[in-house]
Coordinates of C-alpha atoms and ligand atoms in Angstrom, one line a residue:
X1 CA 92.1 -33.5 135.8
X2 CA 89.8 -30.7 134.8
X3 CA 89.5 -29.8 131.2
X4 CA 87.3 -27.1 129.5
X5 CA 86.4 -27.6 125.8
X6 CA 85.1 -25.1 123.4
X7 CA 83.1 -26.1 120.3
X8 CA 82.5 -23.6 117.5
X9 CA 82.9 -25.1 114.0
X10 CA 79.5 -24.1 112.7
X11 CA 76.3 -22.7 114.3
X12 CA 76.8 -23.9 117.9
X13 CA 79.1 -22.2 120.4
X14 CA 79.6 -24.6 123.3
X15 CA 81.6 -25.0 126.5
X16 CA 81.9 -28.3 128.3
X17 CA 83.8 -29.3 131.4
X18 CA 85.0 -32.8 132.2
X19 CA 86.8 -34.1 135.2
X20 CA 88.8 -37.1 134.0
X21 CA 86.0 -39.2 132.5
X22 CA 83.1 -37.4 134.2
X23 CA 81.2 -34.9 132.2
X24 CA 80.4 -32.1 134.6
X25 CA 78.6 -29.6 132.3
X26 CA 77.7 -29.1 128.7
X27 CA 76.6 -25.5 127.9
X28 CA 75.7 -24.3 124.5
X29 CA 74.0 -21.6 122.4
X30 CA 72.9 -22.2 118.9
X31 CA 72.8 -19.6 116.2
X32 CA 69.5 -19.7 114.3
X33 CA 69.7 -17.8 111.0
X34 CA 66.5 -17.2 109.1
X35 CA 67.8 -19.0 106.1
X36 CA 71.2 -20.6 105.5
X37 CA 74.1 -20.1 107.8
X38 CA 76.4 -17.2 106.9
X39 CA 80.0 -17.9 108.3
X40 CA 80.7 -14.3 109.4
X41 CA 77.3 -13.9 111.1
X42 CA 77.8 -17.2 112.9
X43 CA 81.3 -16.1 114.0
X44 CA 79.9 -12.8 115.3
X45 CA 77.4 -14.8 117.3
X46 CA 80.2 -17.0 118.8
X47 CA 82.2 -13.8 119.6
X48 CA 79.2 -12.4 121.4
X49 CA 78.4 -15.6 123.4
X50 CA 81.7 -17.4 124.1
X51 CA 82.1 -15.5 127.4
X52 CA 78.6 -16.4 128.4
X53 CA 78.9 -20.1 127.8
X54 CA 82.3 -20.0 129.6
X55 CA 80.9 -18.3 132.6
X56 CA 77.7 -20.5 132.7
X57 CA 79.9 -23.6 132.4
X58 CA 82.1 -22.7 135.3
X59 CA 79.1 -21.7 137.5
X60 CA 77.3 -24.9 136.8
X61 CA 80.5 -27.0 137.4
X62 CA 81.0 -25.0 140.6
X63 CA 84.6 -24.3 139.8
X64 CA 86.7 -21.1 139.4
X65 CA 88.8 -20.4 136.3
X66 CA 92.0 -21.2 138.3
X67 CA 91.0 -24.8 138.7
X68 CA 91.0 -25.4 135.0
X69 CA 94.0 -27.6 134.1
X70 CA 93.6 -27.9 130.3
X71 CA 91.9 -25.8 127.6
X72 CA 90.6 -27.7 124.5
X73 CA 89.0 -26.3 121.4
X74 CA 87.6 -27.4 118.1
X75 CA 90.4 -26.9 115.6
X76 CA 88.5 -28.0 112.5
X77 CA 86.9 -29.0 110.1
X78 CA 84.5 -26.1 109.9
X79 CA 83.8 -22.6 108.8
X80 CA 86.9 -20.4 108.9
X81 CA 85.5 -17.3 110.7
X82 CA 83.8 -19.5 113.4
X83 CA 86.9 -21.6 114.0
X84 CA 89.2 -18.5 114.2
X85 CA 86.9 -16.8 116.7
X86 CA 86.7 -19.8 119.0
X87 CA 90.5 -20.6 118.7
X88 CA 91.3 -17.0 119.6
X89 CA 89.2 -17.3 122.8
X90 CA 90.8 -20.6 123.7
X91 CA 94.3 -19.2 123.2
X92 CA 93.6 -16.2 125.3
X93 CA 92.3 -18.3 128.1
X94 CA 95.2 -20.7 127.9
X95 CA 97.7 -17.9 128.0
X96 CA 96.1 -16.0 130.8
X97 CA 95.6 -19.1 133.0
X98 CA 99.1 -20.4 132.0
X99 CA 97.5 -23.8 131.3
X100 CA 98.2 -26.1 128.3
X101 CA 96.0 -25.9 125.2
X102 CA 95.0 -28.6 122.7
X103 CA 93.2 -28.5 119.4
X104 CA 90.7 -31.2 118.7
X105 CA 89.4 -32.7 115.4
X106 CA 85.6 -32.2 115.5
X107 CA 84.7 -35.4 113.8
X108 CA 86.9 -37.5 116.1
X109 CA 85.2 -35.7 119.1
X110 CA 81.8 -36.9 117.9
X111 CA 83.1 -40.4 117.8
X112 CA 84.8 -40.2 121.3
X113 CA 81.8 -38.8 123.1
X114 CA 79.6 -41.4 121.5
X115 CA 82.0 -44.2 122.6
X116 CA 82.2 -42.7 126.1
X117 CA 78.5 -42.1 126.7
X118 CA 77.1 -45.3 125.0
X119 CA 79.9 -47.6 126.1
X120 CA 80.4 -49.0 122.7
X121 CA 84.0 -50.1 122.0
X122 CA 85.1 -50.2 118.4
X123 CA 82.2 -48.9 116.3
X124 CA 81.7 -47.8 112.8
X125 CA 80.6 -44.2 113.2
X126 CA 77.9 -42.9 110.9
X127 CA 78.3 -39.1 111.3
X128 CA 75.4 -37.2 109.7
X129 CA 75.1 -33.5 110.4
X130 CA 74.6 -30.3 108.6
X131 CA 78.0 -29.9 107.1
X132 CA 79.4 -33.4 107.5
X133 CA 78.5 -36.9 106.2
X134 CA 81.1 -39.5 106.9
X135 CA 81.5 -43.2 107.7
X136 CA 84.4 -43.4 110.1
X137 CA 86.2 -46.2 111.9
X138 CA 89.4 -47.1 113.6
X139 CA 92.0 -49.0 111.6
X140 CA 95.7 -49.2 111.8
X141 CA 96.4 -46.3 114.3
X142 CA 93.9 -43.8 112.9
X143 CA 90.3 -43.1 112.6
X144 CA 89.7 -43.4 108.9
X145 CA 87.0 -42.2 106.6
X146 CA 85.6 -45.2 104.7
X147 CA 82.9 -43.3 102.9
X148 CA 81.7 -39.7 102.7
X149 CA 79.7 -37.2 100.8
X150 CA 81.3 -36.0 97.6
X151 CA 79.3 -32.7 97.7
X152 CA 77.1 -31.4 100.5
X153 CA 76.3 -32.8 103.9
X154 CA 73.0 -34.6 104.3
X155 CA 71.6 -32.1 106.8
X156 CA 72.5 -29.2 104.4
X157 CA 70.7 -31.0 101.7
X158 CA 67.6 -31.3 103.8
X159 CA 67.8 -27.7 104.9
X160 CA 68.1 -26.5 101.3
X161 CA 65.1 -28.6 100.3
X162 CA 63.1 -27.3 103.3
X163 CA 63.9 -23.7 102.3
X164 CA 62.3 -24.3 98.9
X165 CA 59.1 -25.4 100.8
X166 CA 59.3 -22.4 103.1
X167 CA 60.1 -24.5 106.2
X168 CA 61.9 -22.9 109.2
X169 CA 65.6 -23.6 109.5
X170 CA 66.7 -26.3 110.3
X171 CA 64.2 -28.2 108.2
X172 CA 65.2 -31.8 109.2
X173 CA 62.5 -32.2 111.9
X174 CA 59.7 -30.8 109.7
X175 CA 60.7 -33.0 106.8
X176 CA 60.6 -36.0 109.1
X177 CA 57.1 -35.1 110.2
X178 CA 55.7 -34.7 106.7
X179 CA 57.5 -37.8 105.5
X180 CA 55.3 -39.9 107.8
X181 CA 52.4 -39.3 105.5
X182 CA 54.2 -39.8 102.2
X183 CA 54.7 -42.6 99.7
X184 CA 57.7 -43.5 97.6
X185 CA 58.5 -41.9 94.3
X186 CA 61.6 -42.5 92.4
X187 CA 64.7 -40.3 93.0
X188 CA 68.3 -40.8 91.8
X189 CA 70.2 -43.2 94.1
X190 CA 73.7 -41.9 94.2
X191 CA 76.5 -44.1 95.5
X192 CA 80.0 -44.0 94.0
X193 CA 82.1 -46.7 95.5
X194 CA 81.9 -46.1 99.2
X195 CA 80.9 -42.4 98.7
X196 CA 77.6 -40.7 98.3
X197 CA 76.4 -37.5 96.8
X198 CA 73.2 -35.5 97.5
X199 CA 73.1 -32.5 95.1
X200 CA 71.7 -34.5 92.2
X201 CA 68.9 -35.9 94.4
X202 CA 68.2 -32.4 95.7
X203 CA 67.9 -31.1 92.1
X204 CA 65.6 -34.0 91.1
X205 CA 63.3 -33.4 94.1
X206 CA 63.3 -29.6 93.4
X207 CA 62.2 -30.2 89.8
X208 CA 59.2 -32.2 91.2
X209 CA 57.9 -29.6 93.6
X210 CA 55.2 -28.3 91.3
X211 CA 53.8 -31.7 90.5
X212 CA 54.3 -33.9 93.6
X213 CA 52.8 -33.7 97.1
X214 CA 55.4 -32.4 99.5
X215 CA 54.7 -35.4 101.8
X216 CA 55.8 -37.7 99.0
X217 CA 58.9 -35.7 98.3
X218 CA 59.9 -35.6 101.9
X219 CA 59.3 -39.3 102.4
X220 CA 61.2 -40.2 99.2
X221 CA 64.2 -37.9 100.0
X222 CA 64.5 -39.6 103.4
X223 CA 64.1 -43.1 102.1
X224 CA 66.6 -42.7 99.3
X225 CA 69.3 -40.9 101.2
X226 CA 69.0 -42.9 104.3
X227 CA 69.2 -46.1 102.3
X228 CA 72.3 -44.9 100.6
X229 CA 74.0 -44.2 103.9
X230 CA 72.8 -47.5 105.4
X231 CA 74.3 -49.3 102.4
X232 CA 77.7 -47.7 102.7
X233 CA 77.8 -48.2 106.4
X234 CA 77.0 -51.9 106.0
X235 CA 79.7 -52.3 103.4
X236 CA 82.2 -50.6 105.8
X237 CA 81.2 -53.0 108.6
X238 CA 81.6 -56.0 106.4
X239 CA 85.0 -55.0 105.1
X240 CA 86.2 -54.1 108.6
X241 CA 84.5 -57.0 110.3
X242 CA 83.0 -54.8 113.0
X243 CA 79.7 -55.3 114.8
X244 CA 78.9 -51.9 116.4
X245 CA 77.4 -48.9 114.8
X246 CA 77.5 -45.5 116.4
X247 CA 75.4 -42.6 115.2
X248 CA 76.4 -38.9 115.5
X249 CA 75.3 -35.5 114.1
X250 CA 72.0 -33.8 114.2
X251 CA 70.4 -35.9 111.5
X252 CA 70.9 -39.0 113.7
X253 CA 67.9 -37.8 115.8
X254 CA 65.6 -38.8 112.9
X255 CA 63.6 -41.8 114.0
X256 CA 63.2 -43.3 110.5
X257 CA 66.9 -43.0 110.0
X258 CA 67.5 -44.9 113.3
X259 CA 65.0 -47.5 112.3
X260 CA 66.6 -48.2 108.9
X261 CA 70.1 -48.4 110.4
X262 CA 68.8 -50.6 113.2
X263 CA 67.2 -53.0 110.7
X264 CA 70.5 -53.4 109.0
X265 CA 72.3 -53.9 112.3
X266 CA 69.9 -56.5 113.5
X267 CA 70.1 -58.4 110.2
X268 CA 73.9 -58.6 110.6
X269 CA 73.8 -59.5 114.3
X270 CA 75.4 -56.1 115.1
X271 CA 74.4 -53.5 117.6
X272 CA 73.3 -49.9 117.1
X273 CA 74.3 -47.1 119.6
X274 CA 72.6 -43.7 119.6
X275 CA 74.0 -41.1 122.0
X276 CA 71.6 -38.7 123.8
X277 CA 70.6 -35.8 121.6
X278 CA 72.8 -33.3 123.5
X279 CA 75.9 -35.4 122.6
X280 CA 74.8 -36.2 119.0
X281 CA 74.7 -32.5 118.0
X282 CA 77.7 -30.2 118.2
X283 CA 78.7 -29.7 121.9
X284 CA 81.6 -28.5 124.1
X285 CA 81.7 -31.7 126.2
X286 CA 82.9 -33.8 123.3
X287 CA 85.8 -31.3 122.7
X288 CA 86.7 -31.3 126.4
X289 CA 86.6 -35.1 126.6
X290 CA 88.6 -35.7 123.5
X291 CA 91.1 -33.0 124.4
X292 CA 91.7 -34.6 127.7
X293 CA 92.1 -38.1 126.2
X294 CA 94.7 -36.7 123.8
X295 CA 96.5 -34.9 126.5
X296 CA 96.7 -38.0 128.7
X297 CA 98.1 -40.0 125.8
X298 CA 101.0 -37.6 125.7
X299 CA 100.0 -35.2 122.9
X300 CA 101.1 -31.6 123.5
X301 CA 100.6 -28.4 121.5
X302 CA 102.3 -25.1 121.5
X303 CA 100.3 -21.9 120.7
X304 CA 102.0 -22.0 117.2
X305 CA 100.5 -25.5 116.7
X306 CA 96.9 -24.3 117.3
X307 CA 96.2 -22.7 113.9
X308 CA 92.8 -23.6 112.7
X309 CA 92.3 -26.3 110.0
X310 CA 89.2 -25.6 107.9
X311 CA 89.6 -28.9 106.1
X312 CA 91.0 -30.9 109.0
X313 CA 90.9 -34.6 107.9
X314 CA 89.8 -37.2 110.4
X315 CA 92.8 -39.4 109.4
X316 CA 95.3 -36.6 109.9
X317 CA 95.3 -37.4 113.6
X318 CA 97.5 -40.3 114.9
X319 CA 95.4 -42.0 117.5
X320 CA 97.8 -42.7 120.4
X321 CA 95.1 -43.5 122.9
Ligands
LIG1 P1 78.5 -29.9 111.7 O1 78.3 -30.9 112.8 O2 78.7 -30.6 110.4 O3 79.4 -28.8 112.0 P2 75.9 -28.7 112.1 O4 76.3 -27.8 113.2 O5 74.9 -28.1 111.1 O6 77.1 -29.3 111.3 P3 74.3 -30.5 113.8 O7 73.9 -29.5 114.9 O8 74.9 -31.8 114.2 O9 75.2 -30.0 112.7 O10 72.9 -30.9 113.0 C1 72.1 -30.0 112.4 C2 71.5 -30.7 111.2 O11 70.6 -31.7 111.6 C3 70.6 -29.7 110.4 O12 70.9 -29.8 109.0 C4 69.1 -30.3 110.7 O13 68.3 -30.1 109.6 C5 69.4 -31.7 110.9 N1 68.4 -32.4 111.7 C6 68.0 -32.1 113.0 N2 66.9 -32.8 113.4 C7 66.7 -33.7 112.3 C8 65.7 -34.7 112.1 N3 64.8 -35.0 113.0 N4 65.7 -35.3 110.9 C9 66.6 -35.0 109.9 N5 67.6 -34.0 110.1 C10 67.6 -33.4 111.3
LIG2 FE1 79.3 -31.8 114.2

């Protein structure tokens, strides 16, 4: 069964095509603002490029529009204007082709594509992107959030800090590069129960910009925040008695991050799975894959059910597959 999936929760507009469990194509275009992401500007970018990624995806998959059997799209969580733009495109396509439509939870899609491409079975997902920071795992019929950020996403925090140092957006890769030459200075370590927060650390680092070397600030930001996330993930694994960790989100491409999580995994006799970069970041293939899995499990949506959900919770979805 052929399914096309559209991703558009934040700065990426993507279209992916899957044929049952085969990923045929994964096309995307990324909006690169000069500083932070403005929801309406990102939505305009999506409106301008959704037809391009659609056409490119079909061309590369060597299929015509009539062969599509299911249309999936990212229903949330994300930025309202972006979600609305992509949902409108998906609805129009579904109605014009007279094919079913299905809205997909973006966080669950990260987990499903990770499971599919790395072959892990029942992982604890550590999902670290621009807007999201969550520790997710399956328990009692749902993917549940065991820990998350109480304020901003880790990638957002890194980007905000990078902007203060005049780094290009997104700042994660440049912070990683500078951190290699830094040493540790003390920053607040902020865990509350199973949750983390980053804005206090960001303020503390900001207040040190005049007096500390930027390499030291970058190194210490990474060490402190990554240690917090590793700790919460380890606690989730211990409580749930799970022995697989899956990474997702753009921050997961950070090598020091992978190393720290891997050290924890090895110490527990657990295994770390890191999807390819193109499947770690936001992408259309993960939406197509998850939409198809949902459809095959019997889930159906009418057009009226496809309204966007800016704050779509991971555990709102009953996992029937
Ligand atoms: P979301 O998935 O929450 O909708 P997003 O679209 O911003 O958000 P991604 O494309 O998954 O997320 O990731 C982008 C983020 O990843 C940016 O904040 C960027 O700074 C960060 N990032 C990218 N590479 C690295 C790296 N090497 N080290 C740290 N952070 C990184
Ligand atoms: Fe994402």
